[in-house]
Amino acid sequence: MYLVPQELQRGLGMSSTLAGLLMLPGGIVNAVCTLMAGRLFDRHGARVLVWIGVVMAAIGGALFFAIGVDSGVVLFLAAHIIVMVGIPFIQQSAQSAALKSLPGRMAADGSTILNTMQQVCGAIATAVATCLLGLGQTGYAAGGGANAAQGFVDGSRYGYMFGLVLVAIVLVFSFMLKGGKEEPKLVPVQVDDGAVESLAV
């Protein structure tokens, strides 16, 4: 989401308005799939949904590699929408599984930790993507390339490769998730009778 709008403007020569409009369909699809992922999680568990998300994200990510300076909007829309289908299935399912594994009294803490991790990891990933973008542009220039737009497209592909590596890591860790629907377990809690009596008083 950091690289795509820039590539549309600096690589494909589109205006910021057009780039924003082209990203709108993917955003709508993302919202719809987020709602679907929550309902499907209750029926099928996290692992299957994460696998579906991984496949979709990998296909969409691979399509981004085919985008060039002369590509039409159809290829971009297809790639973006497919990725936006996959991400909610990965993110929502993994987060729901993580929070479900916690005792009820720790759910709020778990949600806070996940939200914090999203911000921190997002910042780190943006920094890495920026470095890879610069590396790709430098490599293009070192090879004698003089087209700034093509250099930006080549640099963006380094960032997309980073995204695909993250998707592959998600696939590896997905095998640790529960395979199907699991009923919640009751956890016995020790209660101090003295503390209860003092509260009653």
Short mmCIF file of C-alpha atoms in Angstrom, two decimals:
data_model
loop_
_atom_site.label_atom_id
_atom_site.label_comp_id
_atom_site.label_asym_id
_atom_site.label_seq_id
_atom_site.Cartn_x
_atom_site.Cartn_y
_atom_site.Cartn_z
CA MET A 1 0.00 0.00 0.00
CA TYR A 2 3.05 2.21 0.28
CA LEU A 3 4.57 1.31 -3.07
CA VAL A 4 1.49 0.95 -5.25
CA PRO A 5 0.24 4.57 -5.29
CA GLN A 6 3.76 5.82 -5.93
CA GLU A 7 4.28 3.39 -8.79
CA LEU A 8 1.04 4.49 -10.41
CA GLN A 9 2.15 8.12 -10.29
CA ARG A 10 5.92 7.98 -10.80
CA GLY A 11 6.09 4.78 -12.83
CA LEU A 12 2.93 4.83 -14.93
CA GLY A 13 2.61 8.62 -15.06
CA MET A 14 -0.88 8.87 -13.57
CA SER A 15 -2.23 11.77 -11.55
CA SER A 16 -2.73 11.40 -7.81
CA THR A 17 -6.50 11.62 -8.32
CA LEU A 18 -6.56 8.77 -10.84
CA ALA A 19 -4.24 6.68 -8.68
CA GLY A 20 -6.58 7.12 -5.72
CA LEU A 21 -9.63 6.20 -7.79
CA LEU A 22 -7.93 3.07 -9.10
CA MET A 23 -7.25 1.92 -5.54
CA LEU A 24 -10.88 2.44 -4.50
CA PRO A 25 -12.28 -0.86 -5.90
CA GLY A 26 -9.63 -2.83 -4.01
CA GLY A 27 -10.49 -0.99 -0.81
CA ILE A 28 -14.17 -1.84 -1.19
CA VAL A 29 -13.35 -5.50 -1.88
CA ASN A 30 -11.08 -5.50 1.18
CA ALA A 31 -13.92 -4.26 3.41
CA VAL A 32 -16.34 -6.89 2.10
CA CYS A 33 -13.81 -9.72 2.47
CA THR A 34 -13.02 -8.59 6.01
CA LEU A 35 -16.66 -9.16 6.97
CA MET A 36 -16.69 -12.51 5.16
CA ALA A 37 -13.48 -13.66 6.86
CA GLY A 38 -14.99 -13.11 10.31
CA ARG A 39 -18.00 -15.29 9.53
CA LEU A 40 -16.03 -17.99 7.74
CA PHE A 41 -13.59 -18.19 10.66
CA ASP A 42 -16.36 -19.46 12.94
CA ARG A 43 -17.16 -22.25 10.47
CA HIS A 44 -13.78 -23.35 9.17
CA GLY A 45 -11.14 -22.13 11.60
CA ALA A 46 -8.07 -20.08 10.80
CA ARG A 47 -5.77 -22.39 8.87
CA VAL A 48 -7.90 -22.89 5.75
CA LEU A 49 -8.69 -19.18 5.51
CA VAL A 50 -5.04 -18.22 5.86
CA TRP A 51 -4.14 -20.67 3.10
CA ILE A 52 -6.77 -19.11 0.83
CA GLY A 53 -5.40 -15.67 1.67
CA VAL A 54 -1.82 -16.76 0.97
CA VAL A 55 -2.76 -18.12 -2.46
CA MET A 56 -4.66 -14.95 -3.40
CA ALA A 57 -1.93 -12.63 -2.11
CA ALA A 58 0.74 -14.62 -3.98
CA ILE A 59 -1.22 -14.50 -7.25
CA GLY A 60 -1.88 -10.78 -6.91
CA GLY A 61 1.71 -10.10 -5.90
CA ALA A 62 2.97 -12.02 -8.93
CA LEU A 63 0.73 -9.95 -11.21
CA PHE A 64 2.34 -6.78 -9.86
CA PHE A 65 5.62 -7.97 -11.39
CA ALA A 66 3.98 -7.83 -14.85
CA ILE A 67 3.13 -4.14 -14.50
CA GLY A 68 5.30 -1.90 -16.66
CA VAL A 69 5.37 1.71 -17.69
CA ASP A 70 3.01 0.98 -20.59
CA SER A 71 0.60 -1.29 -18.69
CA GLY A 72 -3.11 -0.54 -18.75
CA VAL A 73 -5.31 -0.06 -15.72
CA VAL A 74 -6.95 -3.49 -16.11
CA LEU A 75 -3.80 -5.37 -15.09
CA PHE A 76 -3.32 -3.14 -12.06
CA LEU A 77 -6.96 -3.47 -11.00
CA ALA A 78 -6.78 -7.25 -11.27
CA ALA A 79 -3.57 -7.46 -9.23
CA HIS A 80 -4.76 -5.02 -6.57
CA ILE A 81 -8.20 -6.57 -6.12
CA ILE A 82 -6.77 -10.10 -5.84
CA VAL A 83 -4.31 -8.96 -3.17
CA MET A 84 -7.10 -7.13 -1.35
CA VAL A 85 -9.08 -10.38 -1.28
CA GLY A 86 -6.17 -12.29 0.24
CA ILE A 87 -5.07 -9.87 2.94
CA PRO A 88 -8.26 -9.96 5.07
CA PHE A 89 -8.31 -13.75 5.04
CA ILE A 90 -4.76 -13.77 6.37
CA GLN A 91 -4.98 -10.88 8.81
CA GLN A 92 -8.44 -11.36 10.30
CA SER A 93 -8.11 -15.13 10.64
CA ALA A 94 -4.68 -15.00 12.27
CA GLN A 95 -5.70 -12.23 14.67
CA SER A 96 -8.93 -13.98 15.60
CA ALA A 97 -7.07 -17.23 16.26
CA ALA A 98 -4.51 -15.41 18.39
CA LEU A 99 -7.13 -13.65 20.51
CA LYS A 100 -9.23 -16.81 20.81
CA SER A 101 -6.27 -18.65 22.34
CA LEU A 102 -6.15 -16.18 25.24
CA PRO A 103 -8.21 -16.38 28.43
CA GLY A 104 -11.11 -13.94 28.38
CA ARG A 105 -9.57 -11.63 30.95
CA MET A 106 -6.52 -11.14 28.70
CA ALA A 107 -8.41 -10.43 25.48
CA ALA A 108 -8.16 -6.66 25.88
CA ASP A 109 -4.40 -6.88 26.49
CA GLY A 110 -3.99 -9.16 23.48
CA SER A 111 -5.92 -6.77 21.25
CA THR A 112 -3.75 -3.87 22.42
CA ILE A 113 -0.56 -5.82 21.73
CA LEU A 114 -1.74 -6.79 18.24
CA ASN A 115 -2.65 -3.20 17.38
CA THR A 116 0.71 -1.98 18.63
CA MET A 117 2.57 -4.66 16.69
CA GLN A 118 0.71 -3.69 13.52
CA GLN A 119 1.91 -0.11 13.81
CA VAL A 120 5.51 -1.05 14.63
CA CYS A 121 5.78 -3.76 11.97
CA GLY A 122 4.12 -1.48 9.43
CA ALA A 123 6.71 1.20 10.11
CA ILE A 124 9.56 -1.30 9.82
CA ALA A 125 8.17 -2.78 6.60
CA THR A 126 7.78 0.70 5.09
CA ALA A 127 11.42 1.46 5.88
CA VAL A 128 12.55 -1.84 4.35
CA ALA A 129 10.40 -1.27 1.25
CA THR A 130 11.90 2.20 0.85
CA CYS A 131 15.43 0.79 1.01
CA LEU A 132 14.58 -1.92 -1.51
CA LEU A 133 12.98 0.64 -3.81
CA GLY A 134 16.14 2.72 -3.74
CA LEU A 135 18.26 -0.39 -4.27
CA GLY A 136 16.24 -1.33 -7.35
CA GLN A 137 16.47 2.18 -8.79
CA THR A 138 20.22 2.24 -8.19
CA GLY A 139 20.62 -1.13 -9.90
CA TYR A 140 18.64 0.07 -12.90
CA ALA A 141 20.76 3.22 -13.21
CA ALA A 142 23.98 1.22 -12.77
CA GLY A 143 22.92 -0.96 -15.68
CA GLY A 144 22.75 2.07 -17.94
CA GLY A 145 19.04 2.76 -17.63
CA ALA A 146 18.02 6.37 -18.14
CA ASN A 147 14.23 6.17 -17.93
CA ALA A 148 13.22 7.39 -14.48
CA ALA A 149 9.75 5.85 -14.75
CA GLN A 150 11.14 2.43 -15.66
CA GLY A 151 13.67 2.75 -12.84
CA PHE A 152 10.86 3.33 -10.36
CA VAL A 153 8.94 0.32 -11.70
CA ASP A 154 12.04 -1.86 -11.38
CA GLY A 155 12.63 -0.59 -7.84
CA SER A 156 9.02 -1.30 -6.90
CA ARG A 157 9.48 -4.91 -7.93
CA TYR A 158 12.13 -5.27 -5.23
CA GLY A 159 9.51 -4.17 -2.73
CA TYR A 160 6.94 -6.60 -4.14
CA MET A 161 9.46 -9.41 -3.77
CA PHE A 162 9.78 -8.46 -0.10
CA GLY A 163 6.00 -8.74 0.19
CA LEU A 164 6.01 -12.20 -1.37
CA VAL A 165 8.70 -13.31 1.08
CA LEU A 166 6.45 -12.19 3.94
CA VAL A 167 3.57 -14.15 2.41
CA ALA A 168 5.79 -17.24 2.27
CA ILE A 169 6.64 -16.78 5.97
CA VAL A 170 2.93 -16.56 6.74
CA LEU A 171 2.41 -19.87 4.93
CA VAL A 172 5.07 -21.57 7.06
CA PHE A 173 3.57 -20.32 10.33
CA SER A 174 0.01 -21.13 9.22
CA PHE A 175 0.65 -24.82 9.88
CA MET A 176 0.73 -23.97 13.59
CA LEU A 177 -2.87 -22.75 13.49
CA LYS A 178 -5.83 -24.91 14.43
CA GLY A 179 -7.23 -26.78 11.47
CA GLY A 180 -10.94 -26.54 12.12
CA LYS A 181 -13.63 -25.18 14.35
CA GLU A 182 -12.77 -25.60 18.00
CA GLU A 183 -15.13 -25.17 20.92
CA PRO A 184 -13.92 -22.83 23.64
CA LYS A 185 -12.41 -24.55 26.66
CA LEU A 186 -13.36 -23.74 30.22
CA VAL A 187 -10.34 -22.86 32.32
CA PRO A 188 -10.64 -23.42 36.10
CA VAL A 189 -9.87 -20.35 38.17
CA GLN A 190 -8.64 -20.43 41.75
CA VAL A 191 -10.64 -18.15 44.03
CA ASP A 192 -9.38 -16.90 47.38
CA ASP A 193 -12.29 -17.37 49.84
CA GLY A 194 -10.84 -14.77 52.18
CA ALA A 195 -10.73 -12.17 49.44
CA VAL A 196 -14.35 -12.92 48.50
CA GLU A 197 -15.51 -12.51 52.12
CA SER A 198 -13.69 -9.19 52.47
CA LEU A 199 -15.33 -7.92 49.29
CA ALA A 200 -18.72 -9.00 50.55
CA VAL A 201 -18.22 -7.04 53.77
#
